[in-house]
GROMACS .gro file of C-alpha atoms in nm:
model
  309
    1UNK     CA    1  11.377  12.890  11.771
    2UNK     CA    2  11.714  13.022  11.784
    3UNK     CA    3  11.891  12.714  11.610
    4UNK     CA    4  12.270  12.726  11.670
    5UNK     CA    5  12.434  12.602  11.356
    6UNK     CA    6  12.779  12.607  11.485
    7UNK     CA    7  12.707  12.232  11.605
    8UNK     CA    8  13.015  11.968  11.559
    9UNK     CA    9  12.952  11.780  11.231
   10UNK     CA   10  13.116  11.457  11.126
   11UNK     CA   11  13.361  11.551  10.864
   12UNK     CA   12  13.202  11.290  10.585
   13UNK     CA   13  12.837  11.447  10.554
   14UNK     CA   14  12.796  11.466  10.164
   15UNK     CA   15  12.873  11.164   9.902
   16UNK     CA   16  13.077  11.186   9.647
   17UNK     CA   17  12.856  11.353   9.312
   18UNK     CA   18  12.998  11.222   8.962
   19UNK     CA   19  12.908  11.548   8.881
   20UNK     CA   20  12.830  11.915   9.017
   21UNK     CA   21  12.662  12.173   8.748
   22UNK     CA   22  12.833  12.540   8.824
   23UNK     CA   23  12.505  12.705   8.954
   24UNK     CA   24  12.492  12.383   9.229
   25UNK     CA   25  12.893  12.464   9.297
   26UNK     CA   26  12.736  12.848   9.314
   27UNK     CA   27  12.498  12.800   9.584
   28UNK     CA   28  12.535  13.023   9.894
   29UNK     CA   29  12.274  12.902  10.130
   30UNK     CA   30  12.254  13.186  10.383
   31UNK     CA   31  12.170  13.436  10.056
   32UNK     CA   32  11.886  13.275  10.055
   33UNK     CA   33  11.842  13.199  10.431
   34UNK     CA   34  11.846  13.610  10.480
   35UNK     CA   35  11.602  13.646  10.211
   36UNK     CA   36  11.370  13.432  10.325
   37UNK     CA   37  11.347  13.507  10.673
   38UNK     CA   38  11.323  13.886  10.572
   39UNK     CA   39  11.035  13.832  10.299
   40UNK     CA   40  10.896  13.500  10.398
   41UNK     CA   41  10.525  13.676  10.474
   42UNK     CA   42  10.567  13.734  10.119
   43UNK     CA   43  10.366  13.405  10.105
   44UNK     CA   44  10.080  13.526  10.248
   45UNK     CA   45  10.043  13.790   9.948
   46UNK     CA   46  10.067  13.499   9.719
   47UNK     CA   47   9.797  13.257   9.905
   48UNK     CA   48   9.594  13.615   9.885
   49UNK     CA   49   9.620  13.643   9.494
   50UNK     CA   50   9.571  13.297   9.465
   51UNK     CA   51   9.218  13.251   9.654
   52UNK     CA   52   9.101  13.577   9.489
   53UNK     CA   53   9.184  13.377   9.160
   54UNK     CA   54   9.029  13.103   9.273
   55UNK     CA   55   8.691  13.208   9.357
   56UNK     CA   56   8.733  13.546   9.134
   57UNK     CA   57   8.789  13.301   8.829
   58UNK     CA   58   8.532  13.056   8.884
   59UNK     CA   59   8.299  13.339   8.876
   60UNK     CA   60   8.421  13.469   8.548
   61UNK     CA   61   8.466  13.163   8.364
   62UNK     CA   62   8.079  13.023   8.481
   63UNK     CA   63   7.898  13.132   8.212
   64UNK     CA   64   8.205  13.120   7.892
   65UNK     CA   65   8.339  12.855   7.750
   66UNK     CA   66   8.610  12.649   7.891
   67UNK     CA   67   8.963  12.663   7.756
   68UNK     CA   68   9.117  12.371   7.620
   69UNK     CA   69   9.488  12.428   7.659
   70UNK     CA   70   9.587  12.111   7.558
   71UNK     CA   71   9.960  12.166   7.457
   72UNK     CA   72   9.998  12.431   7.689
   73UNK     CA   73   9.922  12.164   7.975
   74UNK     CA   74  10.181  11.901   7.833
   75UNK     CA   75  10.424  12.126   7.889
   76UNK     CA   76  10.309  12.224   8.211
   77UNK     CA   77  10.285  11.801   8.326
   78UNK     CA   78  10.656  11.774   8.160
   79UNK     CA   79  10.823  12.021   8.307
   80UNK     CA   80  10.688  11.975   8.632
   81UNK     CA   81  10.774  11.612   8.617
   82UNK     CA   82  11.149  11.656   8.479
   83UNK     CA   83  11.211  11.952   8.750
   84UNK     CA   84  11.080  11.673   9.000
   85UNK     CA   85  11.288  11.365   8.825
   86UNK     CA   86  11.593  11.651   8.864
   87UNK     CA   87  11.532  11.732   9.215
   88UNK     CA   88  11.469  11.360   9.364
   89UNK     CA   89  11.851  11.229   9.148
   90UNK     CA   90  11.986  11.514   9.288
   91UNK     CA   91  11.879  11.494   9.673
   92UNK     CA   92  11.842  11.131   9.705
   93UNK     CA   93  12.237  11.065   9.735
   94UNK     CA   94  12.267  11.297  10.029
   95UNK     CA   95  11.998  11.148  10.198
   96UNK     CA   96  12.076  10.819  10.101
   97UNK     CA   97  12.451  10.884  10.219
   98UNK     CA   98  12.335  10.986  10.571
   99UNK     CA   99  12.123  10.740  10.669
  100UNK     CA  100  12.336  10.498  10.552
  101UNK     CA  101  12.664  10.671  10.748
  102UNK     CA  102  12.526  10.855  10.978
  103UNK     CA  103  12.216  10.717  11.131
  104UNK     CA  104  11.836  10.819  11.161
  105UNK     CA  105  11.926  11.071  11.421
  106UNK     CA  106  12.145  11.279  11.199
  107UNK     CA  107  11.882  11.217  10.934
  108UNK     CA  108  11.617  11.401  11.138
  109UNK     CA  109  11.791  11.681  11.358
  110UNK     CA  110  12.124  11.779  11.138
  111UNK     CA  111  12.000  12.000  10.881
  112UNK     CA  112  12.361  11.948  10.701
  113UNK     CA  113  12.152  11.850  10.407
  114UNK     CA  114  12.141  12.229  10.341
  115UNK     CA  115  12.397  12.395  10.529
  116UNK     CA  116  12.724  12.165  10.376
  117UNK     CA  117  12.535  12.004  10.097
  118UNK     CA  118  12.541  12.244   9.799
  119UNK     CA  119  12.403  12.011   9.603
  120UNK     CA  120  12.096  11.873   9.820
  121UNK     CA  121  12.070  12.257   9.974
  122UNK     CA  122  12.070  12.458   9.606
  123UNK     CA  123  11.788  12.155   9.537
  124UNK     CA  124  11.589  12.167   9.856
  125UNK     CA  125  11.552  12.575   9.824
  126UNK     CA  126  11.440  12.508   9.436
  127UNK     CA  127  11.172  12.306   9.623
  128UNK     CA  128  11.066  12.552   9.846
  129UNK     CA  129  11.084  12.852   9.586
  130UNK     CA  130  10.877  12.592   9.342
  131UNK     CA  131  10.599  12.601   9.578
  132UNK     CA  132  10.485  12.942   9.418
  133UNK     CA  133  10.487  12.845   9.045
  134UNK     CA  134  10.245  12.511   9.116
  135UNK     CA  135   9.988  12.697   9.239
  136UNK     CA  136   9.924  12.703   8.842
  137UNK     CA  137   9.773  12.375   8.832
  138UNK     CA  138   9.456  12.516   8.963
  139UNK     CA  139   9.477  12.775   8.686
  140UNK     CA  140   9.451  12.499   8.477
  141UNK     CA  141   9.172  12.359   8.673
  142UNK     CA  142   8.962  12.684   8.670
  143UNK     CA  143   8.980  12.805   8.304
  144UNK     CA  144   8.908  12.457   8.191
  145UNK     CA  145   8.640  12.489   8.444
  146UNK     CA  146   8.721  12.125   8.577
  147UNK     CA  147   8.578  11.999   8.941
  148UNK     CA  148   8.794  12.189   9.257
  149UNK     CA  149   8.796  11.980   9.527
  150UNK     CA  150   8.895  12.159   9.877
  151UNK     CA  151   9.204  11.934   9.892
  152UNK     CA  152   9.342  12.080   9.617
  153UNK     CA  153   9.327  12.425   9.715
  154UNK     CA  154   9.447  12.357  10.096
  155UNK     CA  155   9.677  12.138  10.010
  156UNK     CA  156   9.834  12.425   9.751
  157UNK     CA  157   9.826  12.655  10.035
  158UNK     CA  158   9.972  12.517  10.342
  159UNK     CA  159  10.256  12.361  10.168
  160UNK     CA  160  10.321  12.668  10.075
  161UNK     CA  161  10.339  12.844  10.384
  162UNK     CA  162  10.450  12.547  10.594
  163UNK     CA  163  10.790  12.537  10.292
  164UNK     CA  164  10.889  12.893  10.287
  165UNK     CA  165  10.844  12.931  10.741
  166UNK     CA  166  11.036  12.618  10.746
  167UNK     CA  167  11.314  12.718  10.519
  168UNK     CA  168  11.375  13.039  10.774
  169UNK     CA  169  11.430  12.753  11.076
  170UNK     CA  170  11.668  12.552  10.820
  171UNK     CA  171  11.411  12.266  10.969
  172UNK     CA  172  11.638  11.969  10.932
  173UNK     CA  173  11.322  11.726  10.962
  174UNK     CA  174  11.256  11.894  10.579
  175UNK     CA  175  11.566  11.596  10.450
  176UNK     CA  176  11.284  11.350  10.472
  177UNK     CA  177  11.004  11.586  10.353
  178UNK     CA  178  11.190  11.687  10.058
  179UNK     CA  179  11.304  11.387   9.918
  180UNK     CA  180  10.947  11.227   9.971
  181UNK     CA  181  10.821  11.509   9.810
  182UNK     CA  182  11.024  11.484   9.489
  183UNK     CA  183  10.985  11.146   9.428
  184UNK     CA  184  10.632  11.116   9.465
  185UNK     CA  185  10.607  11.424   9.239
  186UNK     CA  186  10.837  11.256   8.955
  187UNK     CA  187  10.589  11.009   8.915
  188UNK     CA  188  10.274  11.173   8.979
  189UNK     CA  189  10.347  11.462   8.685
  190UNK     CA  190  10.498  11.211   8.460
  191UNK     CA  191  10.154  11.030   8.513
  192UNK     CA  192   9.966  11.365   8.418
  193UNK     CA  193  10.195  11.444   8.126
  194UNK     CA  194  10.122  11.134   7.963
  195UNK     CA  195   9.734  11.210   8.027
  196UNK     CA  196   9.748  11.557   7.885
  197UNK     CA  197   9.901  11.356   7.610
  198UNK     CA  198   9.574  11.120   7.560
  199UNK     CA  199   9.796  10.830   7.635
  200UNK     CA  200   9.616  10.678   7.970
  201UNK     CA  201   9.817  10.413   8.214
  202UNK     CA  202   9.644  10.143   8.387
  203UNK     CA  203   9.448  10.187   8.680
  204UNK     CA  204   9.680  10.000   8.878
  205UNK     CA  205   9.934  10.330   8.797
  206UNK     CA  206   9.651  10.537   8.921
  207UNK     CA  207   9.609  10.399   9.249
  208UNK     CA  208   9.978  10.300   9.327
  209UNK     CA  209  10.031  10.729   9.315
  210UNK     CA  210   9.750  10.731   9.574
  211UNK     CA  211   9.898  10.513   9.752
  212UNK     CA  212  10.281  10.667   9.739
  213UNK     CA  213  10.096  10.952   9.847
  214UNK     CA  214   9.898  10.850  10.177
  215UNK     CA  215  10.247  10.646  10.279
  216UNK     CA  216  10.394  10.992  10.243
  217UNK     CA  217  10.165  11.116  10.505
  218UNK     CA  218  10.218  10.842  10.726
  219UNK     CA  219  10.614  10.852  10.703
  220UNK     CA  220  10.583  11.245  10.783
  221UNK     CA  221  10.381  11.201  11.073
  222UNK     CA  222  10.647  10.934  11.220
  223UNK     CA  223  10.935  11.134  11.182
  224UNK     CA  224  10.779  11.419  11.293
  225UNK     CA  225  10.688  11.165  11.615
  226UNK     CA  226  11.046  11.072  11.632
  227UNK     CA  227  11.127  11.456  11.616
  228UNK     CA  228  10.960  11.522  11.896
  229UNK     CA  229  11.135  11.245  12.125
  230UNK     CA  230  11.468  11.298  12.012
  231UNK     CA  231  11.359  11.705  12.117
  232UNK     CA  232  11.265  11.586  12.449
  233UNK     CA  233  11.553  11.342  12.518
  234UNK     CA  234  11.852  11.570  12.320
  235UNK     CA  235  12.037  11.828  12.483
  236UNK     CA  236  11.893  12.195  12.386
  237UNK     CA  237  11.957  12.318  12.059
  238UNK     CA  238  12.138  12.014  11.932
  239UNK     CA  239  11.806  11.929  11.728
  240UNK     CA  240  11.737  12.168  11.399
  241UNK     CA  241  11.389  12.139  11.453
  242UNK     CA  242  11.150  12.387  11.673
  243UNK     CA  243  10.871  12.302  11.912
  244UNK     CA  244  10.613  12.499  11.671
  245UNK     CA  245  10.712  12.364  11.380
  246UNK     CA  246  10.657  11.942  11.490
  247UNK     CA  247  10.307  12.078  11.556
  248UNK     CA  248  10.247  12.256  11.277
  249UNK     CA  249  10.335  11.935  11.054
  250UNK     CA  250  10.218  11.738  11.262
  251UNK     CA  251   9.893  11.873  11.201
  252UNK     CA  252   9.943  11.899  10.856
  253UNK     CA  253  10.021  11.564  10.756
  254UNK     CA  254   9.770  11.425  10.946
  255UNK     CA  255   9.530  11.645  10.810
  256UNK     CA  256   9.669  11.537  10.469
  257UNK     CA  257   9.640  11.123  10.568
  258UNK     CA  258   9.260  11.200  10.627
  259UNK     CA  259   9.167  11.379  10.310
  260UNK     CA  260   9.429  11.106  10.090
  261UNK     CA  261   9.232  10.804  10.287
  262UNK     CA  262   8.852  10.977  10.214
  263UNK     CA  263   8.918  11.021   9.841
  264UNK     CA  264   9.108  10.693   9.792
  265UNK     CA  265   8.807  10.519   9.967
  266UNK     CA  266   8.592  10.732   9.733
  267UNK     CA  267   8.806  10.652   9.446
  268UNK     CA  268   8.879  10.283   9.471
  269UNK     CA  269   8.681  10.125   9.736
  270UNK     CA  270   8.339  10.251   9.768
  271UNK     CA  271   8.092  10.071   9.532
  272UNK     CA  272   8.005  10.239   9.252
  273UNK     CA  273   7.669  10.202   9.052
  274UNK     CA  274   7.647  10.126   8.663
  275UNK     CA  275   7.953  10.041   8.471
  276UNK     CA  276   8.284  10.067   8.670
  277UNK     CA  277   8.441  10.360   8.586
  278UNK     CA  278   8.855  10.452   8.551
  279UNK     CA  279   9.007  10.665   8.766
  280UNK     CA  280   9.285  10.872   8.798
  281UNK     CA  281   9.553  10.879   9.105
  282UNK     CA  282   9.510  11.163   9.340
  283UNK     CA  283   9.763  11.484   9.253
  284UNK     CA  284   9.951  11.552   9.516
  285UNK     CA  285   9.607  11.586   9.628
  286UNK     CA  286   9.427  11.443   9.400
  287UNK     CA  287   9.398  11.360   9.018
  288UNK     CA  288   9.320  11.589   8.752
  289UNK     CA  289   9.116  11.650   8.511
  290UNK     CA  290   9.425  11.722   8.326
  291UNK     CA  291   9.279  11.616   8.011
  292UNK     CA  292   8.919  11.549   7.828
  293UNK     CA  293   9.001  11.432   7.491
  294UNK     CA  294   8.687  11.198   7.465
  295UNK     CA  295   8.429  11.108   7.672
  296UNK     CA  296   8.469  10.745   7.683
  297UNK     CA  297   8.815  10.550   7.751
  298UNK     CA  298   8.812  10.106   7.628
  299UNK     CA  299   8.465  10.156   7.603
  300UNK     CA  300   8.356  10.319   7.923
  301UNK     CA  301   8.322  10.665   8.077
  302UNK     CA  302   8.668  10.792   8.227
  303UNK     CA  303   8.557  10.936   8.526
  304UNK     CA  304   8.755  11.211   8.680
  305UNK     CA  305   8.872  11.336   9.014
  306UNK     CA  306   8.985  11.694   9.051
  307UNK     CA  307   9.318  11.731   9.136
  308UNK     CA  308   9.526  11.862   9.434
  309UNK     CA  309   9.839  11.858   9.419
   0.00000   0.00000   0.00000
């Protein structure tokens, strides 16, 4: 798609930060633009590495011990969930600020967000570039040789590819994704740091993540729905979003709403036999087995779900 962003803006697109750190005042969005779009198949070397890991390291670790990696993994969970609480505070204004000025039109087809944001656009490319460093939580997963549930694994990989082909496109649809994104990560790795800790919520924590996450799936498929119509009814090129890439999220999310619905069925609906067991919230794909530290939890096994996230 050859997106023209020389498109008239309104002149009041960003709201008024108490504060912008130097590196956010620093951001030059089409550095990174040209980067991506000249490297951005990069990804598929890092999807590579990361299934030969996957299945390489499974085979390895089957017959040795598992690691524990206990305080490693709390400061995995913590900064994970601090870079998320950082990005959400530091996006949600923008977005915020143009729905509330600007309309759900703007929200969906003017990728402003990135292009005269500096604070929303240095945060939405940390996003995309973070994409690459959680593909560690299945390291995690693998050398404590915890369940790996297919969800986890796709889930890792076409966010990954969908985030860095979209950031090429400057897809202003991603305002929504983003900011879902973040906030539904803020409280899903805070929930796994304080597990890694030994310190478990309620269930009721557990299940409201689930359910953050299968309303994020639902949201992204009706904005990518709304996408589409406002690309059919909008005069060419005045949308920042291309043909190719409503279908590939489209399919993607919805993809994502099935697997979220199966295991939170699984998880908190389907009877299960014996004692009823506690379970953990799905990681951005589904909980865990972030941490072991005894077998039994108020008197009952913990039962655990292997994460995606």
């Amino acid at each position: 798609m050859e997106y023209k962003s020389s498109m008239t803006y309104n002149l009041d697109l960003s709201p008024n930060y108490s504060y912008i750190f130097e590196f956010e005042n620093h951001f030059i969005h089409n550095d990174y633009r040209k980067w991506m779009i000249e490297n951005w198949t990069v990804a598929f070397y890092y999807v590579g590495i990361y299934m030969a890991f996957i299945f390489g390291g499974q085979y390895y670790m089957q017959n040795r011990p598992r690691f524990e990696l206990r305080r490693t993994l709390i400061v995995w969970n913590s900064s994970l969930a601090l870079f998320s609480i950082m990005g959400a505070c530091r996006t949600l204004p923008e977005f915020i600020h143009v729905l509330k000025n600007h309309g759900l039109y703007h929200s969906i087809c003017i990728p402003s967000f990135i292009e005269q944001d500096k604070v929303s656009g240095f945060w939405t490319t940390m996003f995309v570039l973070s994409k690459v460093p959680e593909l560690g939580d299945t390291v995690f997963i693998v050398l404590r040789k915890k369940p790996l549930i297919f969800l986890h694994w796709y889930h890792h990989i076409t966010v990954l590819l969908y985030t860095w082909f979209s950031f090429t496109e400057y897809t202003s649809s991603a305002r929504w994704f983003v900011n879902m994104n973040y906030f539904v990560h803020s409280v899903m790795y805070s929930y796994y740091a304080l597990v890694s800790m030994g310190k478990y919520p309620p269930k009721f924590l557990a299940m409201t993540i689930t359910f953050l996450q299968l309303t994020q799936m639902i949201v992204g498929c009706a904005i990518n729905i709304w996408a589409h119509n406002y690309m059919s009814s909008a005069p060419t090129h005045t949308c920042g979003i291309s043909q190719i890439n409503i279908k590939l999220s489209m399919a993607m999310y919805f993809s994502y709403f099935v697997l979220f619905a199966r295991f939170f069925y699984k998880a908190y609906l389907s009877p299960k036999p014996g004692k009823k067991s506690k379970i953990e919230p799905i990681s951005e794909v589904p909980p865990t087995k972030k941490a072991d530290f005894s077998a039994e939890f108020n008197g009952y096994p913990r039962q655990r779900n292997g994460v995606v996230h």
